[in-house]
Amino acid sequence: MARKGSAFAGLTVATVTPFKDGQVDYAALRDHVEFQVAAGTTCICPVGTTGESPTLTFEEHERVIAEVVQFAAGRIKVMAGTGANCTAEAIRLTTWAAKVGADAALLVAPYYNKPTQEGFYLHYKALSEAVRIPLCIYNIPGRTAKNVEPDTICRLGELGNITMVKEATGSLDQASQVLAGSNLTLLSGDDSLTLPLLSIGGEGVVSVVGNIIPQDVIALVAAFRSGDCQKACQWHHKLFPLCRDMLGLSTNPIPIKAAMKILGRDTGQLRLPMTPLDAAGEAKLRQTLSRYGLL
């Protein structure tokens, strides 16, 4: 039986925001959308954590969403990152995303101000009432400083257009509780946990490594969904060292942008307070990419 957000099952790529001379490089952004379309990616997620949303102005944030929707032109779904720790700001961004044609919105749990569980509930409820597009709760307590508890997520799942949860707690118990207690579609928020979460009922992943190897992530998910668990395990064990050794080098999106620079796909530029890998980190990254067969 299909879950509420099954239309977004498969690979969603949390896309980087390319910069050139300190400004958003919209030509490079278009090329990256085309790369994902050609790979057969289900959905792209601009201006999330990987897209450096904390350092974009409101105007840049809104323009990136609008441009990506236009570049996608209906060939690939767009789940725009529109979360904020201020409910009014999140409503502004999400309303904009819906207006310009995004297919869904990814909403990180309010960070820093550490709401109560009732505060989380009312925050997302306000968002669900402000727009009609599907909404995905993004639960990542390692960044936000507080967990959206499973009971709260299940309660939110009763609201019509809250259809998905991006699960990044690292807890299979939490994921299992959400799946058992709701009809939400669960997407992995950690590349290395994609297969374990699929095995308990997850339906896909919001991926960082998908910026460079979308076909391989698609192959893992497709193998599992076709019932070929042995092949899915093979893909998991191939991908795992890349996920661990590349993404573990520094805070996301520093390693993925460095990898894209090495592979000739991005300038590698970041905005402060994010800083590039040092020489030792870049050397390790080159070794990791080489072992995977990308260099």
PDB file of C-alpha atoms in Angstrom:
ATOM      1  CA  MET A   1       0.000   0.000   0.000  1.00  0.00           C
ATOM      2  CA  ALA A   2       1.420   3.367  -1.038  1.00  0.00           C
ATOM      3  CA  ARG A   3       2.318   5.888   1.635  1.00  0.00           C
ATOM      4  CA  LYS A   4       1.425   9.577   1.513  1.00  0.00           C
ATOM      5  CA  GLY A   5       4.612  10.741  -0.178  1.00  0.00           C
ATOM      6  CA  SER A   6       5.346   7.747  -2.395  1.00  0.00           C
ATOM      7  CA  ALA A   7       5.485   9.985  -5.460  1.00  0.00           C
ATOM      8  CA  PHE A   8       8.867  11.115  -4.094  1.00  0.00           C
ATOM      9  CA  ALA A   9      10.242   7.599  -3.576  1.00  0.00           C
ATOM     10  CA  GLY A  10      13.735   7.010  -4.954  1.00  0.00           C
ATOM     11  CA  LEU A  11      16.598   9.480  -5.179  1.00  0.00           C
ATOM     12  CA  THR A  12      16.258  13.116  -4.202  1.00  0.00           C
ATOM     13  CA  VAL A  13      19.532  15.004  -4.546  1.00  0.00           C
ATOM     14  CA  ALA A  14      20.248  17.800  -2.089  1.00  0.00           C
ATOM     15  CA  THR A  15      21.895  20.038  -4.662  1.00  0.00           C
ATOM     16  CA  VAL A  16      24.770  22.422  -4.062  1.00  0.00           C
ATOM     17  CA  THR A  17      24.450  26.116  -4.820  1.00  0.00           C
ATOM     18  CA  PRO A  18      27.325  26.976  -7.167  1.00  0.00           C
ATOM     19  CA  PHE A  19      29.140  30.272  -6.676  1.00  0.00           C
ATOM     20  CA  LYS A  20      31.396  32.269  -8.985  1.00  0.00           C
ATOM     21  CA  ASP A  21      33.204  35.354  -7.725  1.00  0.00           C
ATOM     22  CA  GLY A  22      31.029  35.245  -4.616  1.00  0.00           C
ATOM     23  CA  GLN A  23      27.718  35.297  -6.498  1.00  0.00           C
ATOM     24  CA  VAL A  24      25.292  32.492  -7.318  1.00  0.00           C
ATOM     25  CA  ASP A  25      26.300  30.967 -10.665  1.00  0.00           C
ATOM     26  CA  TYR A  26      22.947  30.324 -12.323  1.00  0.00           C
ATOM     27  CA  ALA A  27      24.500  28.895 -15.497  1.00  0.00           C
ATOM     28  CA  ALA A  28      26.311  26.259 -13.452  1.00  0.00           C
ATOM     29  CA  LEU A  29      23.107  25.619 -11.504  1.00  0.00           C
ATOM     30  CA  ARG A  30      21.295  24.954 -14.780  1.00  0.00           C
ATOM     31  CA  ASP A  31      24.019  22.513 -15.835  1.00  0.00           C
ATOM     32  CA  HIS A  32      23.669  20.662 -12.548  1.00  0.00           C
ATOM     33  CA  VAL A  33      19.909  20.335 -12.990  1.00  0.00           C
ATOM     34  CA  GLU A  34      20.496  18.928 -16.478  1.00  0.00           C
ATOM     35  CA  PHE A  35      23.011  16.448 -15.037  1.00  0.00           C
ATOM     36  CA  GLN A  36      20.400  15.171 -12.578  1.00  0.00           C
ATOM     37  CA  VAL A  37      17.667  15.000 -15.220  1.00  0.00           C
ATOM     38  CA  ALA A  38      19.947  12.937 -17.475  1.00  0.00           C
ATOM     39  CA  ALA A  39      20.760  10.584 -14.591  1.00  0.00           C
ATOM     40  CA  GLY A  40      17.100   9.805 -13.954  1.00  0.00           C
ATOM     41  CA  THR A  41      17.007  11.344 -10.484  1.00  0.00           C
ATOM     42  CA  THR A  42      13.481  11.483  -9.038  1.00  0.00           C
ATOM     43  CA  CYS A  43      13.732  14.881  -7.379  1.00  0.00           C
ATOM     44  CA  ILE A  44      16.153  17.699  -6.636  1.00  0.00           C
ATOM     45  CA  CYS A  45      16.228  19.705  -3.434  1.00  0.00           C
ATOM     46  CA  PRO A  46      17.755  23.167  -3.868  1.00  0.00           C
ATOM     47  CA  VAL A  47      18.680  25.512  -1.015  1.00  0.00           C
ATOM     48  CA  GLY A  48      18.793  22.967   1.746  1.00  0.00           C
ATOM     49  CA  THR A  49      21.817  22.473   3.978  1.00  0.00           C
ATOM     50  CA  THR A  50      23.890  21.260   1.036  1.00  0.00           C
ATOM     51  CA  GLY A  51      22.731  24.314  -0.896  1.00  0.00           C
ATOM     52  CA  GLU A  52      24.146  26.628   1.798  1.00  0.00           C
ATOM     53  CA  SER A  53      20.779  28.184   2.547  1.00  0.00           C
ATOM     54  CA  PRO A  54      22.037  29.807   5.798  1.00  0.00           C
ATOM     55  CA  THR A  55      24.347  32.102   3.820  1.00  0.00           C
ATOM     56  CA  LEU A  56      21.935  33.068   1.048  1.00  0.00           C
ATOM     57  CA  THR A  57      19.920  36.262   1.231  1.00  0.00           C
ATOM     58  CA  PHE A  58      16.134  35.962   1.077  1.00  0.00           C
ATOM     59  CA  GLU A  59      16.258  37.293  -2.481  1.00  0.00           C
ATOM     60  CA  GLU A  60      18.883  34.725  -3.534  1.00  0.00           C
ATOM     61  CA  HIS A  61      17.011  31.922  -1.784  1.00  0.00           C
ATOM     62  CA  GLU A  62      13.813  32.755  -3.635  1.00  0.00           C
ATOM     63  CA  ARG A  63      15.540  33.225  -6.982  1.00  0.00           C
ATOM     64  CA  VAL A  64      17.381  29.892  -6.734  1.00  0.00           C
ATOM     65  CA  ILE A  65      14.070  28.123  -6.130  1.00  0.00           C
ATOM     66  CA  ALA A  66      12.399  29.899  -9.050  1.00  0.00           C
ATOM     67  CA  GLU A  67      15.308  29.271 -11.421  1.00  0.00           C
ATOM     68  CA  VAL A  68      15.551  25.586 -10.505  1.00  0.00           C
ATOM     69  CA  VAL A  69      11.823  25.118 -11.112  1.00  0.00           C
ATOM     70  CA  GLN A  70      12.226  26.729 -14.527  1.00  0.00           C
ATOM     71  CA  PHE A  71      15.311  24.677 -15.359  1.00  0.00           C
ATOM     72  CA  ALA A  72      13.535  21.481 -14.301  1.00  0.00           C
ATOM     73  CA  ALA A  73      10.596  22.312 -16.584  1.00  0.00           C
ATOM     74  CA  GLY A  74       8.551  19.429 -15.228  1.00  0.00           C
ATOM     75  CA  ARG A  75      11.166  16.816 -16.158  1.00  0.00           C
ATOM     76  CA  ILE A  76      12.205  16.231 -12.558  1.00  0.00           C
ATOM     77  CA  LYS A  77      10.487  17.018  -9.278  1.00  0.00           C
ATOM     78  CA  VAL A  78      11.649  19.971  -7.179  1.00  0.00           C
ATOM     79  CA  MET A  79      11.451  19.881  -3.383  1.00  0.00           C
ATOM     80  CA  ALA A  80      12.578  23.330  -2.290  1.00  0.00           C
ATOM     81  CA  GLY A  81      14.329  23.867   1.022  1.00  0.00           C
ATOM     82  CA  THR A  82      12.190  26.452   2.794  1.00  0.00           C
ATOM     83  CA  GLY A  83      12.701  25.813   6.499  1.00  0.00           C
ATOM     84  CA  ALA A  84      13.560  28.428   9.113  1.00  0.00           C
ATOM     85  CA  ASN A  85      13.579  28.817  12.869  1.00  0.00           C
ATOM     86  CA  CYS A  86      11.036  31.597  12.531  1.00  0.00           C
ATOM     87  CA  THR A  87       7.613  30.336  11.497  1.00  0.00           C
ATOM     88  CA  ALA A  88       6.781  33.521   9.601  1.00  0.00           C
ATOM     89  CA  GLU A  89      10.006  33.264   7.567  1.00  0.00           C
ATOM     90  CA  ALA A  90       9.348  29.605   6.787  1.00  0.00           C
ATOM     91  CA  ILE A  91       5.830  30.478   5.642  1.00  0.00           C
ATOM     92  CA  ARG A  92       7.216  33.258   3.423  1.00  0.00           C
ATOM     93  CA  LEU A  93       9.698  30.944   1.713  1.00  0.00           C
ATOM     94  CA  THR A  94       7.279  28.031   1.410  1.00  0.00           C
ATOM     95  CA  THR A  95       4.540  30.241  -0.007  1.00  0.00           C
ATOM     96  CA  TRP A  96       7.035  31.511  -2.565  1.00  0.00           C
ATOM     97  CA  ALA A  97       8.079  27.976  -3.503  1.00  0.00           C
ATOM     98  CA  ALA A  98       4.451  26.986  -4.038  1.00  0.00           C
ATOM     99  CA  LYS A  99       3.794  30.136  -6.070  1.00  0.00           C
ATOM    100  CA  VAL A 100       6.657  29.512  -8.507  1.00  0.00           C
ATOM    101  CA  GLY A 101       5.751  25.860  -9.032  1.00  0.00           C
ATOM    102  CA  ALA A 102       7.841  23.744  -6.674  1.00  0.00           C
ATOM    103  CA  ASP A 103       6.424  20.241  -6.267  1.00  0.00           C
ATOM    104  CA  ALA A 104       7.093  20.073  -2.519  1.00  0.00           C
ATOM    105  CA  ALA A 105       8.966  21.781   0.290  1.00  0.00           C
ATOM    106  CA  LEU A 106      11.614  20.448   2.678  1.00  0.00           C
ATOM    107  CA  LEU A 107      11.255  22.035   6.107  1.00  0.00           C
ATOM    108  CA  VAL A 108      14.073  21.677   8.590  1.00  0.00           C
ATOM    109  CA  ALA A 109      12.957  21.633  12.207  1.00  0.00           C
ATOM    110  CA  PRO A 110      13.309  25.066  13.820  1.00  0.00           C
ATOM    111  CA  TYR A 111      16.896  25.303  15.017  1.00  0.00           C
ATOM    112  CA  TYR A 112      18.668  27.123  17.855  1.00  0.00           C
ATOM    113  CA  ASN A 113      15.554  28.273  19.685  1.00  0.00           C
ATOM    114  CA  LYS A 114      14.721  24.662  20.745  1.00  0.00           C
ATOM    115  CA  PRO A 115      10.915  24.633  20.688  1.00  0.00           C
ATOM    116  CA  THR A 116       8.798  22.303  22.800  1.00  0.00           C
ATOM    117  CA  GLN A 117       7.131  19.396  21.005  1.00  0.00           C
ATOM    118  CA  GLU A 118       3.931  21.462  20.930  1.00  0.00           C
ATOM    119  CA  GLY A 119       5.943  24.291  19.377  1.00  0.00           C
ATOM    120  CA  PHE A 120       7.193  21.947  16.657  1.00  0.00           C
ATOM    121  CA  TYR A 121       3.648  20.771  16.028  1.00  0.00           C
ATOM    122  CA  LEU A 122       2.178  24.254  15.778  1.00  0.00           C
ATOM    123  CA  HIS A 123       5.061  25.416  13.550  1.00  0.00           C
ATOM    124  CA  TYR A 124       4.441  22.690  10.986  1.00  0.00           C
ATOM    125  CA  LYS A 125       0.662  22.965  11.343  1.00  0.00           C
ATOM    126  CA  ALA A 126       0.885  26.667  10.429  1.00  0.00           C
ATOM    127  CA  LEU A 127       2.920  25.776   7.374  1.00  0.00           C
ATOM    128  CA  SER A 128       0.487  23.061   6.308  1.00  0.00           C
ATOM    129  CA  GLU A 129      -2.347  25.593   6.505  1.00  0.00           C
ATOM    130  CA  ALA A 130      -0.436  28.223   4.501  1.00  0.00           C
ATOM    131  CA  VAL A 131       0.202  26.113   1.381  1.00  0.00           C
ATOM    132  CA  ARG A 132      -1.224  23.103  -0.434  1.00  0.00           C
ATOM    133  CA  ILE A 133       1.938  21.498  -1.792  1.00  0.00           C
ATOM    134  CA  PRO A 134       3.348  18.366  -0.081  1.00  0.00           C
ATOM    135  CA  LEU A 135       5.604  19.087   2.887  1.00  0.00           C
ATOM    136  CA  CYS A 136       8.543  17.072   4.189  1.00  0.00           C
ATOM    137  CA  ILE A 137       9.621  17.351   7.828  1.00  0.00           C
ATOM    138  CA  TYR A 138      13.420  17.400   8.062  1.00  0.00           C
ATOM    139  CA  ASN A 139      14.512  16.078  11.431  1.00  0.00           C
ATOM    140  CA  ILE A 140      18.238  16.500  12.060  1.00  0.00           C
ATOM    141  CA  PRO A 141      18.849  17.114  15.767  1.00  0.00           C
ATOM    142  CA  GLY A 142      22.633  17.103  15.264  1.00  0.00           C
ATOM    143  CA  ARG A 143      22.210  20.496  13.562  1.00  0.00           C
ATOM    144  CA  THR A 144      19.035  21.830  15.136  1.00  0.00           C
ATOM    145  CA  ALA A 145      19.874  20.911  18.767  1.00  0.00           C
ATOM    146  CA  LYS A 146      16.540  19.189  19.441  1.00  0.00           C
ATOM    147  CA  ASN A 147      14.736  16.078  18.221  1.00  0.00           C
ATOM    148  CA  VAL A 148      11.245  16.151  16.789  1.00  0.00           C
ATOM    149  CA  GLU A 149       9.980  13.131  18.699  1.00  0.00           C
ATOM    150  CA  PRO A 150       8.271  10.263  16.844  1.00  0.00           C
ATOM    151  CA  ASP A 151       4.909  10.915  18.493  1.00  0.00           C
ATOM    152  CA  THR A 152       5.024  14.525  17.266  1.00  0.00           C
ATOM    153  CA  ILE A 153       5.936  13.438  13.744  1.00  0.00           C
ATOM    154  CA  CYS A 154       3.125  10.871  13.702  1.00  0.00           C
ATOM    155  CA  ARG A 155       0.703  13.521  14.931  1.00  0.00           C
ATOM    156  CA  LEU A 156       1.841  15.847  12.150  1.00  0.00           C
ATOM    157  CA  GLY A 157       1.356  13.017   9.668  1.00  0.00           C
ATOM    158  CA  GLU A 158      -2.380  13.304  10.280  1.00  0.00           C
ATOM    159  CA  LEU A 159      -2.336  16.693   8.515  1.00  0.00           C
ATOM    160  CA  GLY A 160      -3.201  16.246   4.854  1.00  0.00           C
ATOM    161  CA  ASN A 161      -0.247  17.789   3.054  1.00  0.00           C
ATOM    162  CA  ILE A 162       2.488  16.741   5.476  1.00  0.00           C
ATOM    163  CA  THR A 163       3.452  13.639   3.535  1.00  0.00           C
ATOM    164  CA  MET A 164       7.134  12.911   4.179  1.00  0.00           C
ATOM    165  CA  VAL A 165       9.897  12.950   6.756  1.00  0.00           C
ATOM    166  CA  LYS A 166      13.594  13.241   6.014  1.00  0.00           C
ATOM    167  CA  GLU A 167      15.034  11.104   8.787  1.00  0.00           C
ATOM    168  CA  ALA A 168      18.512  12.175   9.918  1.00  0.00           C
ATOM    169  CA  THR A 169      18.585  11.185  13.567  1.00  0.00           C
ATOM    170  CA  GLY A 170      20.673   8.088  12.860  1.00  0.00           C
ATOM    171  CA  SER A 171      18.192   6.066  14.929  1.00  0.00           C
ATOM    172  CA  LEU A 172      16.545   3.057  13.340  1.00  0.00           C
ATOM    173  CA  ASP A 173      14.290   2.850  16.389  1.00  0.00           C
ATOM    174  CA  GLN A 174      12.983   6.371  15.759  1.00  0.00           C
ATOM    175  CA  ALA A 175      12.503   5.630  12.068  1.00  0.00           C
ATOM    176  CA  SER A 176      10.660   2.399  12.892  1.00  0.00           C
ATOM    177  CA  GLN A 177       8.369   4.202  15.309  1.00  0.00           C
ATOM    178  CA  VAL A 178       7.499   6.834  12.691  1.00  0.00           C
ATOM    179  CA  LEU A 179       6.784   4.190  10.066  1.00  0.00           C
ATOM    180  CA  ALA A 180       4.690   2.101  12.441  1.00  0.00           C
ATOM    181  CA  GLY A 181       2.699   5.049  13.726  1.00  0.00           C
ATOM    182  CA  SER A 182       2.008   7.012  10.547  1.00  0.00           C
ATOM    183  CA  ASN A 183       1.463   6.769   6.808  1.00  0.00           C
ATOM    184  CA  LEU A 184       4.323   9.172   6.076  1.00  0.00           C
ATOM    185  CA  THR A 185       6.926   8.369   3.435  1.00  0.00           C
ATOM    186  CA  LEU A 186      10.315   8.157   5.113  1.00  0.00           C
ATOM    187  CA  LEU A 187      13.429   9.289   3.240  1.00  0.00           C
ATOM    188  CA  SER A 188      16.919   8.722   4.577  1.00  0.00           C
ATOM    189  CA  GLY A 189      18.794  11.872   5.507  1.00  0.00           C
ATOM    190  CA  ASP A 190      22.133  10.033   5.711  1.00  0.00           C
ATOM    191  CA  ASP A 191      23.688   8.499   2.614  1.00  0.00           C
ATOM    192  CA  SER A 192      25.301   5.683   4.583  1.00  0.00           C
ATOM    193  CA  LEU A 193      21.937   4.633   6.100  1.00  0.00           C
ATOM    194  CA  THR A 194      19.944   4.456   2.873  1.00  0.00           C
ATOM    195  CA  LEU A 195      19.815   0.656   2.692  1.00  0.00           C
ATOM    196  CA  PRO A 196      19.148   0.096   6.420  1.00  0.00           C
ATOM    197  CA  LEU A 197      16.231   2.528   6.270  1.00  0.00           C
ATOM    198  CA  LEU A 198      14.894   0.964   3.075  1.00  0.00           C
ATOM    199  CA  SER A 199      14.954  -2.377   4.861  1.00  0.00           C
ATOM    200  CA  ILE A 200      12.478  -1.188   7.504  1.00  0.00           C
ATOM    201  CA  GLY A 201      10.125   0.580   5.122  1.00  0.00           C
ATOM    202  CA  GLY A 202      11.841   3.751   3.971  1.00  0.00           C
ATOM    203  CA  GLU A 203      11.279   4.693   0.350  1.00  0.00           C
ATOM    204  CA  GLY A 204      14.377   6.601  -0.676  1.00  0.00           C
ATOM    205  CA  VAL A 205      17.072   9.075   0.256  1.00  0.00           C
ATOM    206  CA  VAL A 206      17.786  12.786   0.167  1.00  0.00           C
ATOM    207  CA  SER A 207      21.384  12.381  -0.897  1.00  0.00           C
ATOM    208  CA  VAL A 208      24.565  14.446  -0.851  1.00  0.00           C
ATOM    209  CA  VAL A 209      26.762  11.998  -2.799  1.00  0.00           C
ATOM    210  CA  GLY A 210      24.051  12.014  -5.462  1.00  0.00           C
ATOM    211  CA  ASN A 211      25.544  15.327  -6.591  1.00  0.00           C
ATOM    212  CA  ILE A 212      28.373  13.326  -8.201  1.00  0.00           C
ATOM    213  CA  ILE A 213      27.156   9.706  -8.557  1.00  0.00           C
ATOM    214  CA  PRO A 214      23.364   9.785  -8.884  1.00  0.00           C
ATOM    215  CA  GLN A 215      23.250   6.659 -11.060  1.00  0.00           C
ATOM    216  CA  ASP A 216      24.877   4.555  -8.341  1.00  0.00           C
ATOM    217  CA  VAL A 217      22.464   5.692  -5.651  1.00  0.00           C
ATOM    218  CA  ILE A 218      19.572   5.068  -8.028  1.00  0.00           C
ATOM    219  CA  ALA A 219      20.951   1.568  -8.668  1.00  0.00           C
ATOM    220  CA  LEU A 220      21.001   0.777  -4.935  1.00  0.00           C
ATOM    221  CA  VAL A 221      17.404   1.900  -4.418  1.00  0.00           C
ATOM    222  CA  ALA A 222      16.207   0.162  -7.594  1.00  0.00           C
ATOM    223  CA  ALA A 223      17.874  -3.110  -6.621  1.00  0.00           C
ATOM    224  CA  PHE A 224      16.193  -3.120  -3.236  1.00  0.00           C
ATOM    225  CA  ARG A 225      12.810  -2.180  -4.623  1.00  0.00           C
ATOM    226  CA  SER A 226      13.030  -4.988  -7.193  1.00  0.00           C
ATOM    227  CA  GLY A 227      13.699  -7.505  -4.425  1.00  0.00           C
ATOM    228  CA  ASP A 228      17.380  -8.068  -5.260  1.00  0.00           C
ATOM    229  CA  CYS A 229      18.719  -7.597  -1.733  1.00  0.00           C
ATOM    230  CA  GLN A 230      22.101  -9.117  -2.589  1.00  0.00           C
ATOM    231  CA  LYS A 231      22.671  -6.552  -5.329  1.00  0.00           C
ATOM    232  CA  ALA A 232      21.448  -3.758  -3.046  1.00  0.00           C
ATOM    233  CA  CYS A 233      23.991  -4.873  -0.425  1.00  0.00           C
ATOM    234  CA  GLN A 234      26.734  -4.846  -3.031  1.00  0.00           C
ATOM    235  CA  TRP A 235      25.881  -1.254  -3.925  1.00  0.00           C
ATOM    236  CA  HIS A 236      25.721  -0.345  -0.233  1.00  0.00           C
ATOM    237  CA  HIS A 237      29.211  -1.721   0.399  1.00  0.00           C
ATOM    238  CA  LYS A 238      30.564   0.045  -2.684  1.00  0.00           C
ATOM    239  CA  LEU A 239      29.035   3.384  -1.697  1.00  0.00           C
ATOM    240  CA  PHE A 240      29.723   3.199   2.029  1.00  0.00           C
ATOM    241  CA  PRO A 241      33.477   4.021   1.959  1.00  0.00           C
ATOM    242  CA  LEU A 242      32.809   7.028  -0.280  1.00  0.00           C
ATOM    243  CA  CYS A 243      30.030   8.273   2.019  1.00  0.00           C
ATOM    244  CA  ARG A 244      32.153   7.727   5.132  1.00  0.00           C
ATOM    245  CA  ASP A 245      35.511   8.959   3.878  1.00  0.00           C
ATOM    246  CA  MET A 246      34.347  11.897   1.764  1.00  0.00           C
ATOM    247  CA  LEU A 247      31.444  13.239   3.801  1.00  0.00           C
ATOM    248  CA  GLY A 248      33.320  12.639   7.050  1.00  0.00           C
ATOM    249  CA  LEU A 249      36.154  14.972   6.094  1.00  0.00           C
ATOM    250  CA  SER A 250      34.352  18.119   7.178  1.00  0.00           C
ATOM    251  CA  THR A 251      30.955  19.747   7.613  1.00  0.00           C
ATOM    252  CA  ASN A 252      28.549  19.379   4.698  1.00  0.00           C
ATOM    253  CA  PRO A 253      28.736  20.841   2.025  1.00  0.00           C
ATOM    254  CA  ILE A 254      32.514  21.436   2.249  1.00  0.00           C
ATOM    255  CA  PRO A 255      33.559  17.929   1.074  1.00  0.00           C
ATOM    256  CA  ILE A 256      31.016  17.584  -1.733  1.00  0.00           C
ATOM    257  CA  LYS A 257      31.898  20.988  -3.155  1.00  0.00           C
ATOM    258  CA  ALA A 258      35.595  20.079  -3.000  1.00  0.00           C
ATOM    259  CA  ALA A 259      34.838  16.814  -4.807  1.00  0.00           C
ATOM    260  CA  MET A 260      32.868  18.599  -7.499  1.00  0.00           C
ATOM    261  CA  LYS A 261      35.754  21.016  -7.987  1.00  0.00           C
ATOM    262  CA  ILE A 262      38.222  18.146  -8.383  1.00  0.00           C
ATOM    263  CA  LEU A 263      35.864  16.488 -10.882  1.00  0.00           C
ATOM    264  CA  GLY A 264      35.498  19.728 -12.866  1.00  0.00           C
ATOM    265  CA  ARG A 265      31.853  20.176 -11.913  1.00  0.00           C
ATOM    266  CA  ASP A 266      32.008  23.249  -9.652  1.00  0.00           C
ATOM    267  CA  THR A 267      34.315  26.071  -8.605  1.00  0.00           C
ATOM    268  CA  GLY A 268      34.300  24.734  -5.069  1.00  0.00           C
ATOM    269  CA  GLN A 269      33.599  28.216  -3.725  1.00  0.00           C
ATOM    270  CA  LEU A 270      31.833  28.521  -0.376  1.00  0.00           C
ATOM    271  CA  ARG A 271      30.555  31.424   1.667  1.00  0.00           C
ATOM    272  CA  LEU A 272      31.818  32.234   5.124  1.00  0.00           C
ATOM    273  CA  PRO A 273      31.617  30.855   7.712  1.00  0.00           C
ATOM    274  CA  MET A 274      32.124  27.748   5.544  1.00  0.00           C
ATOM    275  CA  THR A 275      35.755  27.304   4.486  1.00  0.00           C
ATOM    276  CA  PRO A 276      37.457  24.975   1.968  1.00  0.00           C
ATOM    277  CA  LEU A 277      39.277  21.774   2.848  1.00  0.00           C
ATOM    278  CA  ASP A 278      42.915  22.227   3.744  1.00  0.00           C
ATOM    279  CA  ALA A 279      45.651  20.578   1.663  1.00  0.00           C
ATOM    280  CA  ALA A 280      45.695  17.415   3.778  1.00  0.00           C
ATOM    281  CA  GLY A 281      41.928  17.062   3.529  1.00  0.00           C
ATOM    282  CA  GLU A 282      41.987  17.560  -0.221  1.00  0.00           C
ATOM    283  CA  ALA A 283      44.689  14.912  -0.583  1.00  0.00           C
ATOM    284  CA  LYS A 284      42.555  12.439   1.372  1.00  0.00           C
ATOM    285  CA  LEU A 285      39.566  13.331  -0.776  1.00  0.00           C
ATOM    286  CA  ARG A 286      41.505  12.675  -3.972  1.00  0.00           C
ATOM    287  CA  GLN A 287      42.479   9.248  -2.637  1.00  0.00           C
ATOM    288  CA  THR A 288      38.849   8.490  -1.790  1.00  0.00           C
ATOM    289  CA  LEU A 289      37.614   9.557  -5.222  1.00  0.00           C
ATOM    290  CA  SER A 290      40.376   7.545  -6.868  1.00  0.00           C
ATOM    291  CA  ARG A 291      39.535   4.394  -4.896  1.00  0.00           C
ATOM    292  CA  TYR A 292      35.920   4.735  -5.953  1.00  0.00           C
ATOM    293  CA  GLY A 293      36.987   5.000  -9.586  1.00  0.00           C
ATOM    294  CA  LEU A 294      36.107   8.628 -10.179  1.00  0.00           C
ATOM    295  CA  LEU A 295      39.702   9.705 -10.850  1.00  0.00           C
TER     296      LEU A 295
END
